[in-house]
PDB file of C-alpha atoms and ligand atoms in Angstrom:
ATOM      1  CA  MET A 691      16.067  17.739  66.515  1.00 96.00           C
ATOM      2  CA  ILE A 692      13.817  14.800  67.249  1.00 98.00           C
ATOM      3  CA  ASN A 693      14.144  13.146  70.512  1.00 98.00           C
ATOM      4  CA  VAL A 694      13.860   9.475  69.931  1.00 98.00           C
ATOM      5  CA  THR A 695      13.724   7.030  72.367  1.00 98.00           C
ATOM      6  CA  VAL A 696      14.847   3.469  71.573  1.00 98.00           C
ATOM      7  CA  TRP A 697      13.389   0.718  74.154  1.00 98.00           C
ATOM      8  CA  ASN A 698      13.958  -2.833  74.262  1.00 98.00           C
ATOM      9  CA  GLU A 699      13.362  -5.651  77.202  1.00 98.00           C
ATOM     10  CA  TYR A 700      16.817  -6.815  76.254  1.00 98.00           C
ATOM     11  CA  PHE A 701      16.369 -10.471  76.528  1.00 98.00           C
ATOM     12  CA  HIS A 702      17.135 -12.914  73.577  1.00 98.00           C
ATOM     13  CA  GLU A 703      20.458 -11.255  73.226  1.00 98.00           C
ATOM     14  CA  ARG A 704      21.928 -11.991  76.568  1.00 97.00           C
ATOM     15  CA  LYS A 705      20.285 -15.208  76.911  1.00 97.00           C
ATOM     16  CA  ASP A 706      20.795 -16.514  73.374  1.00 98.00           C
ATOM     17  CA  GLU A 707      24.308 -16.983  72.075  1.00 97.00           C
ATOM     18  CA  LYS A 708      23.238 -16.751  68.639  1.00 97.00           C
ATOM     19  CA  ILE A 709      21.243 -13.745  68.700  1.00 98.00           C
ATOM     20  CA  GLY A 710      23.688 -12.142  71.308  1.00 98.00           C
ATOM     21  CA  LYS A 711      26.289 -12.595  68.210  1.00 98.00           C
ATOM     22  CA  ILE A 712      23.839 -10.752  65.838  1.00 98.00           C
ATOM     23  CA  TYR A 713      22.840  -8.253  68.043  1.00 98.00           C
ATOM     24  CA  PRO A 714      25.916  -7.651  70.500  1.00 98.00           C
ATOM     25  CA  LYS A 715      25.120  -4.342  71.558  1.00 98.00           C
ATOM     26  CA  GLY A 716      21.433  -5.616  71.809  1.00 98.00           C
ATOM     27  CA  ILE A 717      18.659  -4.638  69.202  1.00 98.00           C
ATOM     28  CA  HIS A 718      18.365  -1.290  70.784  1.00 98.00           C
ATOM     29  CA  GLY A 719      21.602  -0.514  70.390  1.00 98.00           C
ATOM     30  CA  ALA A 720      21.870  -1.347  66.655  1.00 98.00           C
ATOM     31  CA  ILE A 721      18.574   0.629  66.389  1.00 98.00           C
ATOM     32  CA  ALA A 722      20.269   3.822  67.809  1.00 98.00           C
ATOM     33  CA  GLU A 723      23.629   3.185  66.001  1.00 98.00           C
ATOM     34  CA  MET A 724      21.795   3.118  62.351  1.00 98.00           C
ATOM     35  CA  LEU A 725      18.979   5.752  63.434  1.00 98.00           C
ATOM     36  CA  GLY A 726      22.104   7.949  65.120  1.00 97.00           C
ATOM     37  CA  ARG A 727      23.675   8.223  61.449  1.00 98.00           C
ATOM     38  CA  ASP A 728      21.416  10.898  61.083  1.00 97.00           C
ATOM     39  CA  GLU A 729      21.822  14.498  62.500  1.00 97.00           C
ATOM     40  CA  GLU A 730      18.617  15.259  62.837  1.00 98.00           C
ATOM     41  CA  PHE A 731      17.631  12.555  65.657  1.00 98.00           C
ATOM     42  CA  ASN A 732      19.166  12.880  69.308  1.00 98.00           C
ATOM     43  CA  ILE A 733      18.574   8.809  70.113  1.00 98.00           C
ATOM     44  CA  ARG A 734      18.650   7.634  73.707  1.00 98.00           C
ATOM     45  CA  THR A 735      17.610   3.461  74.550  1.00 98.00           C
ATOM     46  CA  ALA A 736      16.288   1.847  77.588  1.00 98.00           C
ATOM     47  CA  THR A 737      15.669  -1.231  78.674  1.00 98.00           C
ATOM     48  CA  LEU A 738      13.364  -3.583  80.934  1.00 98.00           C
ATOM     49  CA  ASP A 739      16.034  -4.144  83.699  1.00 98.00           C
ATOM     50  CA  MET A 740      16.521  -0.370  84.135  1.00 98.00           C
ATOM     51  CA  PRO A 741      14.135   1.582  86.587  1.00 98.00           C
ATOM     52  CA  GLU A 742      10.784   2.130  85.750  1.00 98.00           C
ATOM     53  CA  HIS A 743      12.416   0.195  82.458  1.00 98.00           C
ATOM     54  CA  GLY A 744      14.503   3.885  81.827  1.00 98.00           C
ATOM     55  CA  LEU A 745      10.939   5.521  80.780  1.00 98.00           C
ATOM     56  CA  THR A 746      11.071   7.776  84.174  1.00 98.00           C
ATOM     57  CA  ASP A 747       8.211  10.883  83.550  1.00 98.00           C
ATOM     58  CA  GLU A 748      11.402  12.803  82.466  1.00 98.00           C
ATOM     59  CA  VAL A 749      12.217  10.510  79.490  1.00 98.00           C
ATOM     60  CA  LEU A 750       9.060  10.448  78.178  1.00 98.00           C
ATOM     61  CA  GLU A 751       8.244  14.239  78.798  1.00 98.00           C
ATOM     62  CA  ASN A 752      11.158  14.316  76.614  1.00 98.00           C
ATOM     63  CA  THR A 753      10.823  11.931  73.654  1.00 98.00           C
ATOM     64  CA  ASP A 754       9.082  12.415  71.004  1.00 98.00           C
ATOM     65  CA  VAL A 755       8.758   9.312  69.350  1.00 98.00           C
ATOM     66  CA  LEU A 756       9.651   5.915  71.097  1.00 98.00           C
ATOM     67  CA  ILE A 757      10.431   3.022  69.703  1.00 99.00           C
ATOM     68  CA  TRP A 758       9.579  -0.374  71.437  1.00 98.00           C
ATOM     69  CA  TRP A 759      10.512  -4.034  70.634  1.00 98.00           C
ATOM     70  CA  GLY A 760       9.516  -6.409  73.020  1.00 98.00           C
ATOM     71  CA  HIS A 761       8.551 -10.116  72.602  1.00 98.00           C
ATOM     72  CA  ILE A 762       9.192 -12.582  75.674  1.00 98.00           C
ATOM     73  CA  LYS A 763       8.667  -9.771  78.304  1.00 98.00           C
ATOM     74  CA  HIS A 764       5.755  -8.746  77.923  1.00 98.00           C
ATOM     75  CA  GLY A 765       4.521  -9.551  81.277  1.00 98.00           C
ATOM     76  CA  ASP A 766       7.269  -7.970  83.187  1.00 98.00           C
ATOM     77  CA  VAL A 767       6.492  -4.578  81.754  1.00 98.00           C
ATOM     78  CA  SER A 768       4.548  -2.757  84.693  1.00 98.00           C
ATOM     79  CA  GLU A 769       1.469  -1.305  84.310  1.00 98.00           C
ATOM     80  CA  GLU A 770       2.186   1.764  85.574  1.00 98.00           C
ATOM     81  CA  VAL A 771       4.568   2.099  82.793  1.00 98.00           C
ATOM     82  CA  ALA A 772       2.397   0.948  80.078  1.00 98.00           C
ATOM     83  CA  GLU A 773      -0.337   3.154  81.343  1.00 98.00           C
ATOM     84  CA  LYS A 774       2.180   6.480  81.157  1.00 98.00           C
ATOM     85  CA  VAL A 775       3.381   5.482  77.631  1.00 98.00           C
ATOM     86  CA  LYS A 776      -0.491   5.284  76.549  1.00 98.00           C
ATOM     87  CA  LYS A 777      -1.247   8.384  77.997  1.00 98.00           C
ATOM     88  CA  ARG A 778       1.750   9.945  76.451  1.00 98.00           C
ATOM     89  CA  VAL A 779       0.807   8.819  73.142  1.00 98.00           C
ATOM     90  CA  LEU A 780      -2.503  10.303  73.428  1.00 98.00           C
ATOM     91  CA  ASP A 781      -1.027  13.423  74.754  1.00 97.00           C
ATOM     92  CA  GLY A 782       0.776  13.759  71.027  1.00 97.00           C
ATOM     93  CA  MET A 783       3.902  11.245  71.568  1.00 98.00           C
ATOM     94  CA  GLY A 784       4.529   9.306  68.317  1.00 98.00           C
ATOM     95  CA  LEU A 785       5.151   5.671  68.971  1.00 98.00           C
ATOM     96  CA  ILE A 786       6.596   2.856  66.935  1.00 99.00           C
ATOM     97  CA  VAL A 787       6.068  -0.560  67.540  1.00 98.00           C
ATOM     98  CA  LEU A 788       8.428  -3.392  65.847  1.00 98.00           C
ATOM     99  CA  HIS A 789       7.769  -7.198  65.054  1.00 98.00           C
ATOM    100  CA  SER A 790       6.378  -8.863  68.276  1.00 98.00           C
ATOM    101  CA  GLY A 791       5.860  -5.443  70.508  1.00 98.00           C
ATOM    102  CA  HIS A 792       2.238  -6.179  68.879  1.00 98.00           C
ATOM    103  CA  LEU A 793       1.574  -7.677  72.098  1.00 98.00           C
ATOM    104  CA  SER A 794       3.321  -5.254  74.692  1.00 98.00           C
ATOM    105  CA  LYS A 795       0.778  -3.679  76.523  1.00 98.00           C
ATOM    106  CA  PRO A 796       0.879  -0.007  75.543  1.00 98.00           C
ATOM    107  CA  PHE A 797       0.348  -1.431  72.360  1.00 98.00           C
ATOM    108  CA  VAL A 798      -2.446  -3.533  73.197  1.00 98.00           C
ATOM    109  CA  LYS A 799      -4.172  -0.868  75.387  1.00 98.00           C
ATOM    110  CA  LEU A 800      -3.714   1.446  72.084  1.00 98.00           C
ATOM    111  CA  MET A 801      -5.710  -0.593  69.994  1.00 98.00           C
ATOM    112  CA  GLY A 802      -8.005  -2.268  72.453  1.00 98.00           C
ATOM    113  CA  THR A 803      -8.213  -5.619  70.729  1.00 98.00           C
ATOM    114  CA  VAL A 804      -6.092  -8.769  71.387  1.00 97.00           C
ATOM    115  CA  CYS A 805      -3.593  -7.957  68.758  1.00 98.00           C
ATOM    116  CA  ARG A 806      -2.499 -11.431  68.187  1.00 98.00           C
ATOM    117  CA  SER A 807      -2.082 -13.384  64.645  1.00 97.00           C
ATOM    118  CA  LYS A 808      -0.604 -16.785  62.915  1.00 97.00           C
ATOM    119  CA  TRP A 809       3.080 -17.211  63.851  1.00 98.00           C
ATOM    120  CA  ARG A 810       5.800 -19.598  62.256  1.00 97.00           C
ATOM    121  CA  GLU A 811       9.399 -19.388  62.400  1.00 96.00           C
ATOM    122  CA  ASN A 812      10.585 -20.906  59.308  1.00 97.00           C
ATOM    123  CA  ASP A 813      13.343 -18.550  57.732  1.00 97.00           C
ATOM    124  CA  GLU A 814      10.994 -17.761  54.663  1.00 98.00           C
ATOM    125  CA  LYS A 815      10.744 -14.920  52.445  1.00 98.00           C
ATOM    126  CA  GLU A 816       9.083 -12.009  53.167  1.00 98.00           C
ATOM    127  CA  ARG A 817       7.897  -9.530  50.378  1.00 98.00           C
ATOM    128  CA  ILE A 818       6.712  -6.516  52.037  1.00 98.00           C
ATOM    129  CA  TRP A 819       5.023  -4.498  49.224  1.00 98.00           C
ATOM    130  CA  VAL A 820       4.350  -0.260  49.073  1.00 98.00           C
ATOM    131  CA  ILE A 821       0.595  -0.010  48.883  1.00 98.00           C
ATOM    132  CA  GLU A 822       0.704   3.322  49.833  1.00 98.00           C
ATOM    133  CA  PRO A 823       3.489   4.811  47.897  1.00 98.00           C
ATOM    134  CA  SER A 824       2.456   8.927  48.684  1.00 98.00           C
ATOM    135  CA  HIS A 825       2.735   8.114  52.457  1.00 98.00           C
ATOM    136  CA  PRO A 826       5.683   9.785  54.194  1.00 98.00           C
ATOM    137  CA  ILE A 827       6.615   6.282  55.772  1.00 98.00           C
ATOM    138  CA  ALA A 828       7.297   5.087  52.188  1.00 98.00           C
ATOM    139  CA  ASP A 829       9.498   8.517  50.914  1.00 98.00           C
ATOM    140  CA  GLY A 830      12.103   6.594  48.889  1.00 98.00           C
ATOM    141  CA  LEU A 831      11.290   3.580  48.671  1.00 98.00           C
ATOM    142  CA  PRO A 832      10.782   1.316  45.759  1.00 98.00           C
ATOM    143  CA  GLU A 833       7.601  -0.984  45.003  1.00 98.00           C
ATOM    144  CA  TYR A 834       8.871  -4.043  47.113  1.00 98.00           C
ATOM    145  CA  ILE A 835      11.243  -4.916  49.687  1.00 98.00           C
ATOM    146  CA  GLU A 836      12.464  -8.424  50.287  1.00 98.00           C
ATOM    147  CA  ILE A 837      13.712 -10.206  53.234  1.00 98.00           C
ATOM    148  CA  GLU A 838      15.049 -13.570  51.778  1.00 98.00           C
ATOM    149  CA  GLU A 839      14.818 -15.100  55.813  1.00 97.00           C
ATOM    150  CA  GLU A 840      12.342 -13.686  58.280  1.00 97.00           C
ATOM    151  CA  GLU A 841       9.762 -15.291  61.012  1.00 98.00           C
ATOM    152  CA  THR A 842       6.068 -15.722  59.019  1.00 98.00           C
ATOM    153  CA  TYR A 843       3.479 -13.781  60.413  1.00 98.00           C
ATOM    154  CA  GLY A 844      -0.221 -14.234  59.155  1.00 98.00           C
ATOM    155  CA  GLU A 845      -3.905 -12.782  58.701  1.00 98.00           C
ATOM    156  CA  ARG A 846      -5.968 -12.954  60.881  1.00 98.00           C
ATOM    157  CA  PHE A 847      -4.315  -9.928  62.579  1.00 98.00           C
ATOM    158  CA  GLU A 848      -6.249  -8.838  65.545  1.00 98.00           C
ATOM    159  CA  ILE A 849      -6.063  -5.317  65.235  1.00 98.00           C
ATOM    160  CA  PRO A 850      -8.286  -3.004  64.427  1.00 98.00           C
ATOM    161  CA  ALA A 851      -8.396  -1.174  61.135  1.00 98.00           C
ATOM    162  CA  PRO A 852      -5.680   0.756  60.767  1.00 98.00           C
ATOM    163  CA  ASP A 853      -6.463   4.395  59.655  1.00 98.00           C
ATOM    164  CA  GLU A 854      -3.432   4.149  56.845  1.00 98.00           C
ATOM    165  CA  LEU A 855      -1.885   0.827  55.741  1.00 98.00           C
ATOM    166  CA  VAL A 856       1.288   1.009  54.178  1.00 98.00           C
ATOM    167  CA  PHE A 857       2.535  -2.343  53.628  1.00 98.00           C
ATOM    168  CA  ILE A 858       1.507  -5.683  53.298  1.00 98.00           C
ATOM    169  CA  SER A 859       3.623  -8.570  53.605  1.00 98.00           C
ATOM    170  CA  TRP A 860       3.447 -11.569  51.416  1.00 98.00           C
ATOM    171  CA  PHE A 861       5.552 -14.675  53.020  1.00 98.00           C
ATOM    172  CA  SER A 862       6.776 -17.830  50.684  1.00 98.00           C
ATOM    173  CA  GLY A 863       4.719 -20.018  52.914  1.00 97.00           C
ATOM    174  CA  GLY A 864       1.666 -18.791  51.629  1.00 98.00           C
ATOM    175  CA  GLU A 865       0.348 -16.300  54.487  1.00 98.00           C
ATOM    176  CA  VAL A 866      -0.347 -12.444  53.785  1.00 98.00           C
ATOM    177  CA  PHE A 867       0.131  -9.888  57.055  1.00 98.00           C
ATOM    178  CA  ARG A 868      -0.433  -6.277  57.375  1.00 98.00           C
ATOM    179  CA  SER A 869       2.861  -5.140  57.961  1.00 98.00           C
ATOM    180  CA  GLY A 870       2.758  -1.190  58.118  1.00 98.00           C
ATOM    181  CA  CYS A 871      -0.153   0.138  59.998  1.00 99.00           C
ATOM    182  CA  CYS A 872      -0.906   3.690  60.888  1.00 98.00           C
ATOM    183  CA  TYR A 873      -3.127   4.892  63.972  1.00 98.00           C
ATOM    184  CA  LYS A 874      -3.951   8.295  65.462  1.00 98.00           C
ATOM    185  CA  ARG A 875      -4.525   7.820  68.745  1.00 98.00           C
ATOM    186  CA  GLY A 876      -5.765  11.269  70.664  1.00 97.00           C
ATOM    187  CA  LEU A 877      -3.348  13.662  69.777  1.00 97.00           C
ATOM    188  CA  GLY A 878      -0.400  11.028  69.144  1.00 98.00           C
ATOM    189  CA  LYS A 879       0.567   8.715  66.240  1.00 98.00           C
ATOM    190  CA  VAL A 880       1.204   5.053  66.813  1.00 98.00           C
ATOM    191  CA  PHE A 881       2.462   3.282  63.506  1.00 99.00           C
ATOM    192  CA  TYR A 882       2.939  -1.018  63.439  1.00 99.00           C
ATOM    193  CA  PHE A 883       6.223  -2.401  61.728  1.00 98.00           C
ATOM    194  CA  ARG A 884       6.313  -6.067  61.472  1.00 98.00           C
ATOM    195  CA  PRO A 885       9.723  -7.040  60.453  1.00 98.00           C
ATOM    196  CA  GLY A 886      12.371  -7.695  63.226  1.00 98.00           C
ATOM    197  CA  HIS A 887      12.278 -11.207  64.594  1.00 98.00           C
ATOM    198  CA  GLU A 888      15.428 -11.608  66.818  1.00 97.00           C
ATOM    199  CA  GLY A 889      17.085 -14.340  64.869  1.00 97.00           C
ATOM    200  CA  TYR A 890      17.559 -12.113  62.144  1.00 97.00           C
ATOM    201  CA  PRO A 891      19.837  -9.007  61.353  1.00 97.00           C
ATOM    202  CA  ILE A 892      17.350  -6.932  59.575  1.00 97.00           C
ATOM    203  CA  TYR A 893      17.850  -3.816  61.479  1.00 98.00           C
ATOM    204  CA  TYR A 894      21.426  -3.250  60.259  1.00 98.00           C
ATOM    205  CA  ARG A 895      19.363  -2.926  56.625  1.00 98.00           C
ATOM    206  CA  GLU A 896      19.608   0.363  54.861  1.00 98.00           C
ATOM    207  CA  ASP A 897      16.046  -0.234  53.529  1.00 98.00           C
ATOM    208  CA  ILE A 898      14.525  -1.035  56.784  1.00 98.00           C
ATOM    209  CA  ILE A 899      16.565   1.535  59.055  1.00 98.00           C
ATOM    210  CA  LYS A 900      15.134   4.057  56.260  1.00 98.00           C
ATOM    211  CA  ILE A 901      11.419   3.192  57.061  1.00 98.00           C
ATOM    212  CA  LEU A 902      12.287   3.170  60.334  1.00 98.00           C
ATOM    213  CA  SER A 903      13.750   7.230  60.054  1.00 98.00           C
ATOM    214  CA  ASN A 904      10.296   7.701  57.936  1.00 98.00           C
ATOM    215  CA  ALA A 905       8.279   6.353  60.433  1.00 98.00           C
ATOM    216  CA  VAL A 906       9.919   8.981  63.349  1.00 98.00           C
ATOM    217  CA  ARG A 907       9.601  11.686  60.886  1.00 98.00           C
ATOM    218  CA  TRP A 908       5.864  11.078  60.577  1.00 98.00           C
ATOM    219  CA  ALA A 909       5.065   9.997  64.102  1.00 98.00           C
ATOM    220  CA  LYS A 910       6.469  13.213  65.664  1.00 98.00           C
ATOM    221  CA  ALA A 911       3.793  15.947  66.547  1.00 96.00           C
ATOM    222  CA  THR A 912       3.317  18.703  64.595  1.00 93.00           C
ATOM    223  CA  ASN A 913       3.027  22.187  66.091  1.00 93.00           C
ATOM    224  CA  PHE A 914      -0.422  21.719  66.468  1.00 93.00           C
ATOM    225  CA  THR A 915      -2.681  24.056  69.051  1.00 95.00           C
ATOM    226  CA  ARG A 916      -4.018  22.043  72.036  1.00 93.00           C
ATOM    227  CA  PRO A 917      -7.726  22.203  71.843  1.00 92.00           C
ATOM    228  CA  THR A 918      -9.820  23.490  74.694  1.00 92.00           C
ATOM    229  CA  LEU A 919     -11.810  20.229  76.306  1.00 91.00           C
ATOM    230  CA  GLY A 920     -14.266  20.871  78.990  1.00 87.00           C
ATOM    231  CA  HIS A 921     -16.413  24.149  79.599  1.00 83.00           C
ATOM    232  CA  TYR A 922     -15.837  26.671  76.617  1.00 87.00           C
ATOM    233  CA  GLU A 923     -17.107  30.248  76.436  1.00 86.00           C
ATOM    234  CA  ALA A 924     -18.939  30.975  73.017  1.00 90.00           C
ATOM    235  CA  ILE A 925     -17.228  32.377  70.226  1.00 93.00           C
ATOM    236  CA  GLU A 926     -19.951  33.849  68.869  1.00 96.00           C
ATOM    237  CA  ASN A 927     -22.203  36.865  70.399  1.00 94.00           C
ATOM    238  CA  VAL A 928     -25.089  34.562  71.685  1.00 94.00           C
ATOM    239  CA  LYS A 929     -27.173  35.425  74.877  1.00 91.00           C
ATOM    240  CA  ASP A 930     -25.186  33.244  78.237  1.00 88.00           C
ATOM    241  CA  LYS A 931     -28.309  31.701  79.481  1.00 87.00           C
ATOM    242  CA  PHE A 932     -26.609  32.084  82.996  1.00 87.00           C
ATOM    243  CA  GLU A 933     -26.081  35.816  82.972  1.00 86.00           C
ATOM    244  CA  GLY A 934     -26.801  37.306  86.729  1.00 89.00           C
ATOM    245  CA  LYS A 935     -26.647  33.520  88.332  1.00 88.00           C
ATOM    246  CA  SER A 936     -24.210  32.727  90.497  1.00 86.00           C
ATOM    247  CA  GLU A 937     -21.203  30.714  89.591  1.00 83.00           C
ATOM    248  CA  ALA A 938     -22.566  27.935  91.694  1.00 85.00           C
ATOM    249  CA  GLU A 939     -25.670  27.714  89.569  1.00 84.00           C
ATOM    250  CA  ARG A 940     -23.683  27.765  86.824  1.00 78.00           C
ATOM    251  CA  THR A 941     -21.576  25.013  87.976  1.00 77.00           C
ATOM    252  CA  HIS A 942     -24.480  22.868  89.221  1.00 78.00           C
ATOM    253  CA  ALA A 943     -26.246  23.213  85.545  1.00 71.00           C
ATOM    254  CA  ASN A 944     -22.980  21.621  84.309  1.00 69.00           C
ATOM    255  CA  LEU A 945     -22.571  18.759  86.619  1.00 69.00           C
ATOM    256  CA  GLY A 946     -22.279  15.435  85.126  1.00 61.00           C
ATOM    257  CA  LYS A 947     -21.697  17.305  81.389  1.00 59.00           C
ATOM    258  CA  SER A 948     -17.671  16.854  80.484  1.00 53.00           C
TER     259      SER A 948
HETATM  260 ZN1   ZN B 301       9.504 -12.888  66.683  1.00 73.05          ZN
END
């Protein structure tokens, strides 16, 4: 089983009737329901209003992959929770950041750049090109998919160069955008996926859910051995230059090193 937590600020759906009609159970509810059809996924949801935004130590410890949707309430996410999410990613948790989540605190902290871009809400077409067909996140996809109406994002997108770029979007207004970006951060993996403006029902689409399912499987940590960090005894038979000396002398010699 893969433990997936779908996090949403859950604001637009409750404040805007039109958006509430598209996502009556919230964006998190729709994603959880669609992904939940896969028996390999054990899914829970968490929202901004919950204590610790629903991301307690216990929840984070038991999350293999966290999916994040946020937009207007990035500033209300506590520094403490954002730091904990970042720390868990560095420790091996997968993170999938959706759409306007590019400006969320955990993503910006993990990228180290401002992460802004151009945008325009004008019901334009988005054509998402698969540019790495052999990548696990592109598994089972055609050469491109089209979303008839979406919010437009445009380069330059102020992110560090992705380790792997799986998708590039073209919009009918003329912009292009790096819309499927993979990163490794510490022991964890991060995937940014662009589509998903709250005013369009795209999280009900099978192709979009396929991409999210693929991304969950990709982002989940493999069964790796945790590396030793810090002082380490030699594997090879080398002379110990502190042999016969006190532990204090050895420790002192290592001060200032890590
Ligand atoms: Zn948007």
